[in-house]
mmCIF file of C-alpha atoms and ligand atoms in Angstrom:
data_model
loop_
_atom_site.group_PDB
_atom_site.id
_atom_site.type_symbol
_atom_site.label_atom_id
_atom_site.label_comp_id
_atom_site.label_asym_id
_atom_site.label_seq_id
_atom_site.Cartn_x
_atom_site.Cartn_y
_atom_site.Cartn_z
ATOM 1 C CA MET A 1195 64.713 251.519 104.936
ATOM 2 C CA ALA A 1196 67.983 252.537 103.304
ATOM 3 C CA SER A 1197 67.949 254.460 100.170
ATOM 4 C CA VAL A 1198 70.665 255.334 97.803
ATOM 5 C CA THR A 1199 70.252 257.546 94.718
ATOM 6 C CA PRO A 1200 72.356 260.135 93.077
ATOM 7 C CA TRP A 1201 70.815 262.702 95.437
ATOM 8 C CA GLU A 1202 70.833 261.058 98.895
ATOM 9 C CA ALA A 1203 72.115 258.097 100.777
ATOM 10 C CA LYS A 1204 70.129 257.386 104.020
ATOM 11 C CA GLY A 1205 69.977 254.649 106.644
ATOM 12 C CA ASN A 1206 72.181 251.680 107.355
ATOM 13 C CA ILE A 1207 73.495 250.893 103.806
ATOM 14 C CA ASP A 1208 73.699 247.129 102.895
ATOM 15 C CA TYR A 1209 76.446 247.182 100.090
ATOM 16 C CA ASP A 1210 75.873 243.566 99.077
ATOM 17 C CA ARG A 1211 72.393 244.428 98.318
ATOM 18 C CA LEU A 1212 73.296 247.451 96.454
ATOM 19 C CA ILE A 1213 75.466 245.370 94.234
ATOM 20 C CA GLN A 1214 72.346 243.113 93.619
ATOM 21 C CA GLU A 1215 70.092 246.154 93.136
ATOM 22 C CA PHE A 1216 72.279 248.108 90.711
ATOM 23 C CA GLY A 1217 73.547 245.023 89.037
ATOM 24 C CA THR A 1218 77.314 245.742 89.379
ATOM 25 C CA GLN A 1219 79.881 243.178 90.074
ATOM 26 C CA PRO A 1220 81.626 242.550 93.536
ATOM 27 C CA LEU A 1221 85.351 243.533 93.365
ATOM 28 C CA ASP A 1222 86.420 239.925 94.149
ATOM 29 C CA LYS A 1223 89.959 239.167 95.584
ATOM 30 C CA THR A 1224 91.316 237.856 92.242
ATOM 31 C CA LEU A 1225 90.496 241.074 90.411
ATOM 32 C CA GLN A 1226 91.711 242.929 93.425
ATOM 33 C CA ALA A 1227 95.045 241.253 93.265
ATOM 34 C CA ARG A 1228 95.365 241.847 89.499
ATOM 35 C CA LEU A 1229 94.930 245.504 90.030
ATOM 36 C CA ILE A 1230 97.503 245.554 92.838
ATOM 37 C CA ARG A 1231 99.993 243.521 90.711
ATOM 38 C CA ILE A 1232 99.826 245.800 87.736
ATOM 39 C CA ALA A 1233 99.867 248.881 89.954
ATOM 40 C CA GLY A 1234 102.915 247.473 91.589
ATOM 41 C CA GLU A 1235 101.645 248.467 95.009
ATOM 42 C CA ASP A 1236 98.737 247.587 97.425
ATOM 43 C CA HIS A 1237 96.268 250.274 98.764
ATOM 44 C CA HIS A 1238 94.445 250.053 101.938
ATOM 45 C CA PHE A 1239 91.211 251.065 100.121
ATOM 46 C CA LEU A 1240 91.532 247.844 98.214
ATOM 47 C CA ARG A 1241 92.466 245.369 100.936
ATOM 48 C CA ARG A 1242 89.656 246.812 103.292
ATOM 49 C CA ASP A 1243 86.988 246.578 100.555
ATOM 50 C CA ILE A 1244 86.453 250.417 100.810
ATOM 51 C CA PHE A 1245 86.305 249.946 97.046
ATOM 52 C CA PHE A 1246 84.095 246.922 96.729
ATOM 53 C CA SER A 1247 82.305 246.833 93.406
ATOM 54 C CA HIS A 1248 82.867 247.486 89.734
ATOM 55 C CA ARG A 1249 81.833 247.378 86.114
ATOM 56 C CA ASP A 1250 84.033 245.852 83.285
ATOM 57 C CA MET A 1251 87.265 246.173 85.167
ATOM 58 C CA LYS A 1252 88.573 242.933 83.906
ATOM 59 C CA TRP A 1253 88.032 244.294 80.263
ATOM 60 C CA LEU A 1254 89.786 247.430 81.332
ATOM 61 C CA LEU A 1255 92.889 245.569 82.641
ATOM 62 C CA ASP A 1256 92.918 243.237 79.546
ATOM 63 C CA GLU A 1257 93.095 246.225 77.251
ATOM 64 C CA TYR A 1258 95.667 247.922 79.462
ATOM 65 C CA GLU A 1259 97.889 244.921 79.335
ATOM 66 C CA LYS A 1260 97.603 244.852 75.575
ATOM 67 C CA GLY A 1261 99.007 248.335 75.610
ATOM 68 C CA ASN A 1262 95.749 250.108 75.236
ATOM 69 C CA LYS A 1263 95.904 252.628 78.036
ATOM 70 C CA PHE A 1264 92.824 254.005 79.725
ATOM 71 C CA PHE A 1265 92.087 257.546 81.109
ATOM 72 C CA LEU A 1266 90.414 258.297 84.363
ATOM 73 C CA TYR A 1267 87.304 260.342 84.693
ATOM 74 C CA THR A 1268 85.501 261.311 87.766
ATOM 75 C CA GLY A 1269 83.645 264.591 88.972
ATOM 76 C CA ARG A 1270 81.978 266.883 91.398
ATOM 77 C CA ALA A 1271 78.885 268.898 91.363
ATOM 78 C CA PRO A 1272 79.813 272.182 93.208
ATOM 79 C CA SER A 1273 77.145 272.989 95.692
ATOM 80 C CA GLY A 1274 78.874 273.411 99.052
ATOM 81 C CA PRO A 1275 82.142 272.928 100.847
ATOM 82 C CA ILE A 1276 84.176 269.658 100.394
ATOM 83 C CA HIS A 1277 84.190 267.247 103.330
ATOM 84 C CA LEU A 1278 86.339 264.255 104.015
ATOM 85 C CA GLY A 1279 83.774 261.732 102.407
ATOM 86 C CA HIS A 1280 84.100 263.518 99.058
ATOM 87 C CA LEU A 1281 87.722 262.995 98.951
ATOM 88 C CA LEU A 1282 87.628 259.107 99.099
ATOM 89 C CA PRO A 1283 87.224 258.523 95.333
ATOM 90 C CA TRP A 1284 89.657 261.322 94.520
ATOM 91 C CA LEU A 1285 92.372 259.980 96.696
ATOM 92 C CA PHE A 1286 92.114 256.676 95.153
ATOM 93 C CA THR A 1287 91.942 258.490 91.474
ATOM 94 C CA LYS A 1288 95.274 259.971 92.450
ATOM 95 C CA TRP A 1289 96.905 256.688 93.466
ATOM 96 C CA LEU A 1290 95.674 255.237 90.139
ATOM 97 C CA GLN A 1291 97.031 258.103 88.184
ATOM 98 C CA ASP A 1292 100.301 257.846 89.925
ATOM 99 C CA LYS A 1293 100.560 254.053 89.475
ATOM 100 C CA PHE A 1294 99.223 253.829 85.918
ATOM 101 C CA HIS A 1295 100.472 257.257 84.602
ATOM 102 C CA VAL A 1296 97.263 257.994 82.863
ATOM 103 C CA ARG A 1297 95.374 261.081 82.251
ATOM 104 C CA LEU A 1298 92.514 262.227 84.371
ATOM 105 C CA LEU A 1299 89.480 264.210 83.107
ATOM 106 C CA PHE A 1300 87.754 265.768 86.088
ATOM 107 C CA GLN A 1301 84.207 266.972 85.362
ATOM 108 C CA PHE A 1302 82.801 269.917 87.345
ATOM 109 C CA THR A 1303 78.927 269.864 86.750
ATOM 110 C CA ASP A 1304 78.361 273.378 87.897
ATOM 111 C CA GLU A 1305 74.812 273.341 86.488
ATOM 112 C CA GLU A 1306 73.812 269.975 88.243
ATOM 113 C CA LYS A 1307 72.856 271.178 91.728
ATOM 114 C CA PHE A 1308 71.250 274.331 90.103
ATOM 115 C CA LEU A 1309 68.900 272.055 88.391
ATOM 116 C CA PHE A 1310 68.282 269.472 91.134
ATOM 117 C CA LYS A 1311 68.465 271.581 94.390
ATOM 118 C CA GLU A 1312 65.882 274.214 95.433
ATOM 119 C CA GLY A 1313 67.450 277.497 96.181
ATOM 120 C CA LEU A 1314 70.937 277.093 94.685
ATOM 121 C CA THR A 1315 71.581 279.955 92.178
ATOM 122 C CA LEU A 1316 74.090 279.637 89.293
ATOM 123 C CA THR A 1317 76.086 282.461 91.119
ATOM 124 C CA GLU A 1318 76.407 280.295 94.109
ATOM 125 C CA ALA A 1319 77.289 277.280 92.145
ATOM 126 C CA LYS A 1320 80.118 279.232 90.463
ATOM 127 C CA HIS A 1321 81.317 280.315 93.925
ATOM 128 C CA TRP A 1322 81.591 276.688 94.960
ATOM 129 C CA LEU A 1323 83.246 275.741 91.694
ATOM 130 C CA GLU A 1324 86.059 277.949 92.367
ATOM 131 C CA ASP A 1325 86.182 276.646 95.928
ATOM 132 C CA ASN A 1326 85.822 272.952 94.992
ATOM 133 C CA MET A 1327 88.522 273.172 92.309
ATOM 134 C CA LEU A 1328 91.126 274.167 94.891
ATOM 135 C CA ASP A 1329 90.257 270.991 97.029
ATOM 136 C CA VAL A 1330 90.478 268.770 93.843
ATOM 137 C CA ALA A 1331 93.705 270.275 92.832
ATOM 138 C CA ALA A 1332 95.054 269.993 96.322
ATOM 139 C CA ILE A 1333 94.718 266.167 96.097
ATOM 140 C CA GLY A 1334 97.884 266.506 94.284
ATOM 141 C CA PHE A 1335 96.877 265.460 90.812
ATOM 142 C CA ASP A 1336 99.739 265.892 88.329
ATOM 143 C CA PRO A 1337 98.824 269.172 86.424
ATOM 144 C CA GLU A 1338 100.516 267.737 83.318
ATOM 145 C CA LEU A 1339 98.189 264.674 83.270
ATOM 146 C CA THR A 1340 94.901 266.462 84.546
ATOM 147 C CA ASP A 1341 92.188 268.370 82.896
ATOM 148 C CA PHE A 1342 89.313 270.178 84.487
ATOM 149 C CA LEU A 1343 86.172 270.280 82.313
ATOM 150 C CA ILE A 1344 83.481 272.669 83.423
ATOM 151 C CA ASP A 1345 79.974 272.115 82.179
ATOM 152 C CA THR A 1346 78.905 275.712 81.605
ATOM 153 C CA LYS A 1347 82.451 276.904 80.451
ATOM 154 C CA HIS A 1348 82.963 274.051 77.986
ATOM 155 C CA ALA A 1349 79.376 273.656 76.944
ATOM 156 C CA GLY A 1350 80.540 274.410 73.295
ATOM 157 C CA MET A 1351 82.647 271.279 73.301
ATOM 158 C CA MET A 1352 80.178 269.105 75.317
ATOM 159 C CA TYR A 1353 76.770 270.053 73.823
ATOM 160 C CA PRO A 1354 77.099 268.489 70.367
ATOM 161 C CA GLU A 1355 78.093 265.228 72.085
ATOM 162 C CA ALA A 1356 75.584 265.343 75.057
ATOM 163 C CA ILE A 1357 72.634 265.715 72.275
ATOM 164 C CA LYS A 1358 73.840 262.289 70.812
ATOM 165 C CA VAL A 1359 73.351 260.709 74.269
ATOM 166 C CA ALA A 1360 70.174 262.469 74.815
ATOM 167 C CA LYS A 1361 68.642 261.264 71.709
ATOM 168 C CA ARG A 1362 69.110 257.785 72.808
ATOM 169 C CA VAL A 1363 67.464 258.176 76.348
ATOM 170 C CA THR A 1364 63.700 258.322 76.551
ATOM 171 C CA PHE A 1365 61.711 259.899 79.252
ATOM 172 C CA SER A 1366 60.555 256.582 80.305
ATOM 173 C CA THR A 1367 64.128 255.513 80.988
ATOM 174 C CA ALA A 1368 64.650 258.660 82.915
ATOM 175 C CA LYS A 1369 61.620 257.784 84.982
ATOM 176 C CA ALA A 1370 62.668 254.290 85.567
ATOM 177 C CA VAL A 1371 66.416 255.009 86.318
ATOM 178 C CA PHE A 1372 66.036 258.140 88.359
ATOM 179 C CA GLY A 1373 62.338 258.154 89.526
ATOM 180 C CA MET A 1374 61.590 261.247 87.455
ATOM 181 C CA THR A 1375 57.920 262.362 87.210
ATOM 182 C CA ASN A 1376 55.988 264.579 84.977
ATOM 183 C CA GLN A 1377 56.907 267.409 87.568
ATOM 184 C CA THR A 1378 60.674 267.025 86.923
ATOM 185 C CA ASN A 1379 62.074 269.954 85.393
ATOM 186 C CA LEU A 1380 63.578 269.503 81.700
ATOM 187 C CA GLY A 1381 67.109 270.464 82.724
ATOM 188 C CA ALA A 1382 67.112 267.613 85.339
ATOM 189 C CA ILE A 1383 65.894 265.133 82.865
ATOM 190 C CA PHE A 1384 68.581 266.126 80.226
ATOM 191 C CA TYR A 1385 71.421 266.291 82.840
ATOM 192 C CA THR A 1386 72.475 262.629 82.683
ATOM 193 C CA ALA A 1387 73.579 263.300 79.006
ATOM 194 C CA MET A 1388 76.057 265.858 80.289
ATOM 195 C CA GLN A 1389 77.620 263.358 82.857
ATOM 196 C CA ALA A 1390 77.903 260.898 80.057
ATOM 197 C CA VAL A 1391 79.862 263.049 77.796
ATOM 198 C CA PRO A 1392 83.417 262.874 79.454
ATOM 199 C CA ALA A 1393 83.360 259.141 79.162
ATOM 200 C CA PHE A 1394 83.851 259.425 75.358
ATOM 201 C CA LEU A 1395 84.913 262.975 74.663
ATOM 202 C CA PRO A 1396 88.637 262.120 74.391
ATOM 203 C CA SER A 1397 87.739 259.359 71.903
ATOM 204 C CA ILE A 1398 85.798 261.940 69.801
ATOM 205 C CA TYR A 1399 89.005 264.169 69.329
ATOM 206 C CA ALA A 1400 91.374 261.060 69.097
ATOM 207 C CA ASN A 1401 88.992 259.553 66.430
ATOM 208 C CA LYS A 1402 89.465 256.162 68.201
ATOM 209 C CA LYS A 1403 87.961 254.334 71.176
ATOM 210 C CA ILE A 1404 90.001 255.134 74.337
ATOM 211 C CA PRO A 1405 89.080 252.987 77.378
ATOM 212 C CA CYS A 1406 87.534 255.074 80.257
ATOM 213 C CA PHE A 1407 87.824 254.087 83.911
ATOM 214 C CA ILE A 1408 85.473 255.868 86.409
ATOM 215 C CA PRO A 1409 86.144 255.690 90.196
ATOM 216 C CA HIS A 1410 83.194 257.028 91.997
ATOM 217 C CA GLY A 1411 80.776 256.698 94.993
ATOM 218 C CA ILE A 1412 78.266 253.896 94.229
ATOM 219 C CA ASP A 1413 75.507 256.461 94.314
ATOM 220 C CA GLN A 1414 76.419 257.700 90.887
ATOM 221 C CA ASP A 1415 75.900 254.390 89.166
ATOM 222 C CA PRO A 1416 72.557 255.026 87.741
ATOM 223 C CA HIS A 1417 74.049 257.840 85.468
ATOM 224 C CA PHE A 1418 76.605 255.361 84.257
ATOM 225 C CA ARG A 1419 74.067 252.626 83.654
ATOM 226 C CA VAL A 1420 72.480 254.913 81.221
ATOM 227 C CA THR A 1421 75.854 255.908 79.863
ATOM 228 C CA ARG A 1422 76.974 252.289 79.285
ATOM 229 C CA ASP A 1423 73.661 251.545 77.690
ATOM 230 C CA VAL A 1424 73.915 254.215 75.186
ATOM 231 C CA LEU A 1425 77.601 254.441 74.274
ATOM 232 C CA PRO A 1426 77.815 251.265 72.164
ATOM 233 C CA LYS A 1427 74.869 252.500 70.169
ATOM 234 C CA ILE A 1428 76.752 255.678 69.128
ATOM 235 C CA GLY A 1429 79.935 253.932 68.436
ATOM 236 C CA PHE A 1430 81.912 253.911 71.723
ATOM 237 C CA ASP A 1431 82.955 251.404 74.457
ATOM 238 C CA LYS A 1432 81.145 251.264 77.692
ATOM 239 C CA PRO A 1433 83.153 252.842 80.383
ATOM 240 C CA ALA A 1434 84.451 250.657 83.205
ATOM 241 C CA ALA A 1435 84.078 251.802 86.880
ATOM 242 C CA ILE A 1436 85.139 250.974 90.322
ATOM 243 C CA HIS A 1437 82.793 252.029 93.277
ATOM 244 C CA CYS A 1438 83.522 252.926 96.803
ATOM 245 C CA ARG A 1439 81.525 252.927 100.041
ATOM 246 C CA PHE A 1440 80.603 256.072 101.799
ATOM 247 C CA LEU A 1441 82.489 257.561 104.732
ATOM 248 C CA PRO A 1442 79.787 257.383 107.528
ATOM 249 C CA GLY A 1443 78.793 260.670 108.940
ATOM 250 C CA LEU A 1444 80.040 261.380 112.384
ATOM 251 C CA GLY A 1445 76.759 260.396 113.977
ATOM 252 C CA GLY A 1446 77.284 256.808 112.531
ATOM 253 C CA MET A 1447 75.761 254.792 109.632
ATOM 254 C CA GLU A 1448 72.596 253.825 111.667
ATOM 255 C CA SER A 1449 71.430 257.387 112.059
ATOM 256 C CA ASP A 1450 72.154 259.278 108.822
ATOM 257 C CA GLY A 1451 74.066 257.201 106.182
ATOM 258 C CA LYS A 1452 76.753 259.112 104.419
ATOM 259 C CA MET A 1453 78.497 262.184 105.494
ATOM 260 C CA SER A 1454 76.386 265.141 104.614
ATOM 261 C CA ALA A 1455 77.691 268.633 103.732
ATOM 262 C CA SER A 1456 74.345 270.222 104.827
ATOM 263 C CA ASP A 1457 74.718 268.966 108.382
ATOM 264 C CA ALA A 1458 77.840 270.477 109.856
ATOM 265 C CA SER A 1459 77.793 268.272 112.867
ATOM 266 C CA THR A 1460 78.039 265.158 110.825
ATOM 267 C CA ALA A 1461 80.871 266.411 108.529
ATOM 268 C CA ILE A 1462 84.357 267.472 108.723
ATOM 269 C CA PHE A 1463 85.377 269.950 106.011
ATOM 270 C CA THR A 1464 88.630 270.369 104.363
ATOM 271 C CA THR A 1465 88.897 273.959 105.663
ATOM 272 C CA ASP A 1466 88.137 272.954 109.338
ATOM 273 C CA ASP A 1467 90.964 274.169 111.591
ATOM 274 C CA GLN A 1468 92.585 271.808 113.979
ATOM 275 C CA LYS A 1469 90.419 272.857 116.973
ATOM 276 C CA THR A 1470 87.317 272.449 115.205
ATOM 277 C CA VAL A 1471 88.190 268.921 114.017
ATOM 278 C CA LYS A 1472 88.981 268.060 117.553
ATOM 279 C CA ARG A 1473 85.725 269.474 118.918
ATOM 280 C CA LYS A 1474 83.608 267.922 116.253
ATOM 281 C CA ILE A 1475 85.136 264.509 116.815
ATOM 282 C CA MET A 1476 85.009 264.606 120.578
ATOM 283 C CA LYS A 1477 81.523 265.946 120.522
ATOM 284 C CA TYR A 1478 79.697 264.222 117.715
ATOM 285 C CA ALA A 1479 81.537 260.805 116.703
ATOM 286 C CA PHE A 1480 79.275 258.174 117.796
ATOM 287 C CA SER A 1481 80.837 256.021 120.379
ATOM 288 C CA GLY A 1482 80.934 252.243 120.778
ATOM 289 C CA GLY A 1483 82.240 252.711 124.276
ATOM 290 C CA GLN A 1484 80.624 252.174 127.574
ATOM 291 C CA ALA A 1485 78.886 254.704 129.708
ATOM 292 C CA THR A 1486 81.707 254.794 132.316
ATOM 293 C CA THR A 1487 85.496 254.363 132.352
ATOM 294 C CA GLU A 1488 84.923 251.558 134.853
ATOM 295 C CA GLU A 1489 82.477 249.815 132.671
ATOM 296 C CA HIS A 1490 84.642 250.201 129.517
ATOM 297 C CA ARG A 1491 87.664 248.778 131.273
ATOM 298 C CA LYS A 1492 85.396 245.786 132.273
ATOM 299 C CA ALA A 1493 83.242 245.180 129.318
ATOM 300 C CA GLY A 1494 85.335 246.835 126.526
ATOM 301 C CA GLY A 1495 83.973 248.873 123.516
ATOM 302 C CA ASN A 1496 82.370 247.854 120.204
ATOM 303 C CA PRO A 1497 84.746 249.163 117.432
ATOM 304 C CA ASP A 1498 82.219 247.838 114.900
ATOM 305 C CA VAL A 1499 79.863 250.608 115.500
ATOM 306 C CA ASP A 1500 82.399 253.173 116.829
ATOM 307 C CA VAL A 1501 82.744 255.911 114.300
ATOM 308 C CA ALA A 1502 86.205 256.960 115.307
ATOM 309 C CA TYR A 1503 87.398 253.421 114.732
ATOM 310 C CA GLN A 1504 85.388 253.251 111.396
ATOM 311 C CA TRP A 1505 86.972 256.379 110.197
ATOM 312 C CA LEU A 1506 90.494 255.034 110.968
ATOM 313 C CA THR A 1507 89.720 252.206 108.742
ATOM 314 C CA PHE A 1508 89.728 254.831 105.905
ATOM 315 C CA PHE A 1509 92.418 257.025 107.208
ATOM 316 C CA GLU A 1510 95.045 254.799 109.079
ATOM 317 C CA GLU A 1511 97.048 253.009 106.323
ATOM 318 C CA ASP A 1512 98.999 250.813 108.725
ATOM 319 C CA ASP A 1513 97.158 247.496 109.191
ATOM 320 C CA HIS A 1514 99.339 246.631 112.498
ATOM 321 C CA LYS A 1515 98.151 249.921 114.115
ATOM 322 C CA LEU A 1516 94.602 249.469 113.009
ATOM 323 C CA LYS A 1517 94.504 245.919 114.440
ATOM 324 C CA ARG A 1518 95.940 247.024 117.640
ATOM 325 C CA TYR A 1519 93.342 249.820 117.945
ATOM 326 C CA TYR A 1520 90.634 247.251 117.348
ATOM 327 C CA GLU A 1521 91.923 244.822 119.865
ATOM 328 C CA ASP A 1522 92.795 247.415 122.432
ATOM 329 C CA TYR A 1523 89.309 249.051 122.290
ATOM 330 C CA LYS A 1524 87.529 245.812 122.289
ATOM 331 C CA SER A 1525 89.405 244.572 125.449
ATOM 332 C CA GLY A 1526 88.711 248.049 127.192
ATOM 333 C CA LYS A 1527 92.451 248.976 127.367
ATOM 334 C CA LEU A 1528 91.795 251.926 124.933
ATOM 335 C CA LEU A 1529 89.208 254.431 126.037
ATOM 336 C CA THR A 1530 86.763 256.288 123.725
ATOM 337 C CA GLY A 1531 88.562 259.650 124.454
ATOM 338 C CA GLU A 1532 91.957 258.121 123.638
ATOM 339 C CA LEU A 1533 90.704 256.471 120.372
ATOM 340 C CA LYS A 1534 89.116 259.754 119.411
ATOM 341 C CA GLN A 1535 92.412 261.621 119.947
ATOM 342 C CA ILE A 1536 94.158 259.098 117.716
ATOM 343 C CA LEU A 1537 91.639 259.990 114.951
ATOM 344 C CA VAL A 1538 92.017 263.714 115.622
ATOM 345 C CA ASP A 1539 95.767 263.542 115.311
ATOM 346 C CA LYS A 1540 95.507 261.526 111.946
ATOM 347 C CA ILE A 1541 92.850 263.915 110.458
ATOM 348 C CA ASN A 1542 94.679 267.113 111.451
ATOM 349 C CA ALA A 1543 97.999 265.805 110.035
ATOM 350 C CA PHE A 1544 96.298 264.968 106.816
ATOM 351 C CA LEU A 1545 94.251 268.386 106.624
ATOM 352 C CA LYS A 1546 97.530 270.473 107.546
ATOM 353 C CA GLU A 1547 99.133 269.114 104.314
ATOM 354 C CA HIS A 1548 95.961 269.437 102.293
ATOM 355 C CA GLN A 1549 95.339 272.990 103.471
ATOM 356 C CA ALA A 1550 98.900 274.089 102.743
ATOM 357 C CA ARG A 1551 98.639 272.808 99.073
ATOM 358 C CA ARG A 1552 95.234 274.411 98.777
ATOM 359 C CA GLU A 1553 96.505 277.828 99.836
ATOM 360 C CA GLN A 1554 99.467 277.512 97.333
ATOM 361 C CA LEU A 1555 97.128 276.682 94.565
ATOM 362 C CA LYS A 1556 95.024 279.877 94.964
ATOM 363 C CA GLY A 1557 95.148 281.735 91.865
ATOM 364 C CA LYS A 1558 96.922 278.821 89.806
ATOM 365 C CA LEU A 1559 94.139 276.804 88.823
ATOM 366 C CA ASP A 1560 94.351 277.807 85.230
ATOM 367 C CA ARG A 1561 96.841 275.065 84.348
ATOM 368 C CA PHE A 1562 94.260 272.487 85.101
ATOM 369 C CA ILE A 1563 91.357 274.024 83.353
ATOM 370 C CA ILE A 1564 90.906 273.039 79.622
ATOM 371 C CA LYS A 1565 91.673 275.838 77.216
ATOM 372 C CA ASP A 1566 90.582 274.238 74.069
ATOM 373 C CA GLU A 1567 90.242 271.081 72.015
ATOM 374 C CA ALA A 1568 93.924 270.514 71.783
ATOM 375 C CA ALA A 1569 93.818 269.307 75.421
ATOM 376 C CA PHE A 1570 92.392 266.139 74.138
ATOM 377 C CA GLU A 1571 95.241 265.420 71.668
ATOM 378 C CA ARG A 1572 97.084 264.161 74.673
ATOM 379 C CA TYR A 1573 94.692 261.322 75.393
ATOM 380 C CA GLN A 1574 95.663 259.201 72.428
HETATM 381 N N1 LIG B 1809 77.113 263.908 89.785
HETATM 382 C C1 LIG B 1809 78.185 264.067 90.629
HETATM 383 C C2 LIG B 1809 78.029 264.784 91.883
HETATM 384 O O1 LIG B 1809 76.721 264.881 92.247
HETATM 385 C C3 LIG B 1809 79.347 264.726 89.839
HETATM 386 C C4 LIG B 1809 80.020 263.914 88.767
HETATM 387 C C5 LIG B 1809 79.953 264.386 87.407
HETATM 388 C C6 LIG B 1809 80.644 262.825 88.866
HETATM 389 N N2 LIG B 1809 80.638 263.422 86.690
HETATM 390 C C7 LIG B 1809 81.082 262.476 87.537
HETATM 391 C C8 LIG B 1809 80.922 261.995 90.002
HETATM 392 C C9 LIG B 1809 81.845 261.392 87.262
HETATM 393 C C10 LIG B 1809 81.560 260.740 89.742
HETATM 394 C C11 LIG B 1809 82.032 260.553 88.276
HETATM 395 O O2 LIG B 1809 78.740 265.262 92.599
#
């Protein structure tokens, strides 16, 4: 039985069923084409349905075309190292920022995993905050257009707004939406109010409603369901959202769902060196190939379950190359080791650049972190 909550994603995930269950809209080809037209460029995450679901995007684009620009909002709860799966929504967020020339408010919920995870101290969360901010900045967001909002640091700005949300959310809603119980700690129950705040914080300071667009993994939708329910009641528009699938763990979707930072053999971290990347992919990536080379040449492989191929659908932008890998693997012309090597080269080329940017940004994060309320004047 597959399960997707803001805390875990397990099993073979049926994304059509998630749309039904969560009550989101499928990102149909018409809307996809409209986004591409306005952006002036296609993105392989769109044409391959890696972003597959949304809320209120039609409204968002209507507003945009009327001259009412949106801002982007996404976030991260620091609790461990960043892996490739974490990067998917951020890579797409950068693309949106570049194409639409809009601001990004990036929330670091450095209290979240302290509240939800047994054994993580605030000091450890702080360590991961510093580490994770480097990875987010290394995505290449424009520092002029990007603001990091840190829950414990910016609590003074956030708390007066969070309580407005919290006042409108009952414990029975928290129970129904998040499965909380009488044993759940108070901080965890309150937390969703903090994740709601960035969706309207710029509107507070601008003193007018600014549309908000949230790219995120589908598992975060419960928080935004609550946010969307409350915001009109306190004078703001519902935020729009676009949802992506999970990058499967190296062991494959069948075994363990999304990539997990707590299992090093299923994940590739942004700081893994070239040898480690190769070793992990060669050793752990679930193969759709046959047991022997002879059999593989004869019967061919199954790219639909092969993790190296699945990952290439996320990381190889060129449709022609991808199609060739698919066909050659299926026919048996391409062996598992060869396909894995193609992936290793692709990931290592990407990480080499990411790591160089990450190094350069050390000690230079201040320009991203919000200093005071004046940051929000630039959102109007
Ligand atoms: N809850 C998210 C996590 O566990 C962090 C987060 C905060 C977030 N605000 C967000 C994610 C907005 C996506 C969009 O990592």
